[in-house]
């Protein structure tokens, strides 16, 4: 019988010669680090928006109508930023539906086309909150005016006053 050499890797201790062992996959690590990175990005964006002031203005605490009148200092503060871009032109309750509404005039005083979200609340003579509504206007050019309605959906059976509680202006 002739002696033939054993095939390569035959009879050798493990780890010496032969094919390398399969590599461990790191899919779990990739997914985990991706999620961690995404969460970190969201946290950084939230902090940046908070520092930048998300909205441009403080809420108006002085209702229109019979409830109260704003002081001179409050009016001066209201005139600055996005809050100064919005004015209530009409505050009424629809006689048929009994829903309150506020007609708003938005004048973009910024240098860029802007989108607006305006929050309005409806109060009675004792300043009790009766409801709220939102109005939006998109792509308002600089110095352009936009008329919008903030329509409440809660029935009201008394005289109301309307007040703007928040205005958010973002560049469009």
JSON list of N, CA, C and O in Angstrom, two decimals, residues 13 23 45 73 91 94 107 112 125 138 145 168 172:
[
{"chain": "A", "resi": 13, "resn": "UNK", "atom": "N", "xyz": [-4.53, 20.19, 15.13]},
{"chain": "A", "resi": 13, "resn": "UNK", "atom": "CA", "xyz": [-5.35, 20.74, 16.21]},
{"chain": "A", "resi": 13, "resn": "UNK", "atom": "C", "xyz": [-6.22, 21.88, 15.67]},
{"chain": "A", "resi": 13, "resn": "UNK", "atom": "O", "xyz": [-5.86, 22.56, 14.72]},
{"chain": "A", "resi": 23, "resn": "UNK", "atom": "N", "xyz": [-17.34, 34.20, 10.99]},
{"chain": "A", "resi": 23, "resn": "UNK", "atom": "CA", "xyz": [-17.30, 35.42, 11.80]},
{"chain": "A", "resi": 23, "resn": "UNK", "atom": "C", "xyz": [-18.65, 35.65, 12.45]},
{"chain": "A", "resi": 23, "resn": "UNK", "atom": "O", "xyz": [-19.69, 35.38, 11.87]},
{"chain": "A", "resi": 45, "resn": "UNK", "atom": "N", "xyz": [-31.96, 68.02, 18.78]},
{"chain": "A", "resi": 45, "resn": "UNK", "atom": "CA", "xyz": [-32.89, 68.91, 18.08]},
{"chain": "A", "resi": 45, "resn": "UNK", "atom": "C", "xyz": [-33.89, 69.55, 19.04]},
{"chain": "A", "resi": 45, "resn": "UNK", "atom": "O", "xyz": [-34.20, 70.74, 18.93]},
{"chain": "A", "resi": 73, "resn": "UNK", "atom": "N", "xyz": [-47.70, 98.26, 29.22]},
{"chain": "A", "resi": 73, "resn": "UNK", "atom": "CA", "xyz": [-46.54, 97.39, 29.13]},
{"chain": "A", "resi": 73, "resn": "UNK", "atom": "C", "xyz": [-46.89, 96.08, 28.44]},
{"chain": "A", "resi": 73, "resn": "UNK", "atom": "O", "xyz": [-46.16, 95.59, 27.60]},
{"chain": "A", "resi": 91, "resn": "UNK", "atom": "N", "xyz": [-65.09, 88.78, 17.26]},
{"chain": "A", "resi": 91, "resn": "UNK", "atom": "CA", "xyz": [-65.26, 87.72, 18.25]},
{"chain": "A", "resi": 91, "resn": "UNK", "atom": "C", "xyz": [-66.76, 87.57, 18.46]},
{"chain": "A", "resi": 91, "resn": "UNK", "atom": "O", "xyz": [-67.42, 88.51, 18.92]},
{"chain": "A", "resi": 94, "resn": "UNK", "atom": "N", "xyz": [-71.99, 82.17, 16.81]},
{"chain": "A", "resi": 94, "resn": "UNK", "atom": "CA", "xyz": [-72.95, 81.98, 15.71]},
{"chain": "A", "resi": 94, "resn": "UNK", "atom": "C", "xyz": [-74.34, 81.73, 16.30]},
{"chain": "A", "resi": 94, "resn": "UNK", "atom": "O", "xyz": [-74.51, 80.85, 17.14]},
{"chain": "A", "resi": 107, "resn": "UNK", "atom": "N", "xyz": [-50.69, 89.69, 9.68]},
{"chain": "A", "resi": 107, "resn": "UNK", "atom": "CA", "xyz": [-49.83, 90.51, 8.83]},
{"chain": "A", "resi": 107, "resn": "UNK", "atom": "C", "xyz": [-48.40, 90.08, 9.09]},
{"chain": "A", "resi": 107, "resn": "UNK", "atom": "O", "xyz": [-47.89, 90.25, 10.20]},
{"chain": "A", "resi": 112, "resn": "UNK", "atom": "N", "xyz": [-39.22, 86.97, 5.92]},
{"chain": "A", "resi": 112, "resn": "UNK", "atom": "CA", "xyz": [-39.35, 85.73, 5.15]},
{"chain": "A", "resi": 112, "resn": "UNK", "atom": "C", "xyz": [-40.81, 85.30, 5.09]},
{"chain": "A", "resi": 112, "resn": "UNK", "atom": "O", "xyz": [-41.59, 85.60, 6.00]},
{"chain": "A", "resi": 125, "resn": "UNK", "atom": "N", "xyz": [-67.54, 86.52, 30.78]},
{"chain": "A", "resi": 125, "resn": "UNK", "atom": "CA", "xyz": [-67.26, 87.79, 31.46]},
{"chain": "A", "resi": 125, "resn": "UNK", "atom": "C", "xyz": [-66.48, 87.59, 32.75]},
{"chain": "A", "resi": 125, "resn": "UNK", "atom": "O", "xyz": [-65.74, 88.48, 33.18]},
{"chain": "A", "resi": 138, "resn": "UNK", "atom": "N", "xyz": [-50.60, 79.40, 5.80]},
{"chain": "A", "resi": 138, "resn": "UNK", "atom": "CA", "xyz": [-49.30, 78.96, 5.29]},
{"chain": "A", "resi": 138, "resn": "UNK", "atom": "C", "xyz": [-48.80, 79.87, 4.18]},
{"chain": "A", "resi": 138, "resn": "UNK", "atom": "O", "xyz": [-49.57, 80.40, 3.39]},
{"chain": "A", "resi": 145, "resn": "UNK", "atom": "N", "xyz": [-51.03, 90.13, 4.06]},
{"chain": "A", "resi": 145, "resn": "UNK", "atom": "CA", "xyz": [-52.06, 89.92, 5.08]},
{"chain": "A", "resi": 145, "resn": "UNK", "atom": "C", "xyz": [-52.85, 88.67, 4.75]},
{"chain": "A", "resi": 145, "resn": "UNK", "atom": "O", "xyz": [-53.03, 88.33, 3.59]},
{"chain": "A", "resi": 168, "resn": "UNK", "atom": "N", "xyz": [-47.44, 80.71, 16.77]},
{"chain": "A", "resi": 168, "resn": "UNK", "atom": "CA", "xyz": [-46.18, 80.11, 16.31]},
{"chain": "A", "resi": 168, "resn": "UNK", "atom": "C", "xyz": [-45.97, 80.53, 14.86]},
{"chain": "A", "resi": 168, "resn": "UNK", "atom": "O", "xyz": [-46.86, 80.33, 14.03]},
{"chain": "A", "resi": 172, "resn": "UNK", "atom": "N", "xyz": [-41.44, 79.52, 5.96]},
{"chain": "A", "resi": 172, "resn": "UNK", "atom": "CA", "xyz": [-41.97, 78.48, 5.06]},
{"chain": "A", "resi": 172, "resn": "UNK", "atom": "C", "xyz": [-41.04, 78.20, 3.92]},
{"chain": "A", "resi": 172, "resn": "UNK", "atom": "O", "xyz": [-40.05, 78.81, 3.73]}
]
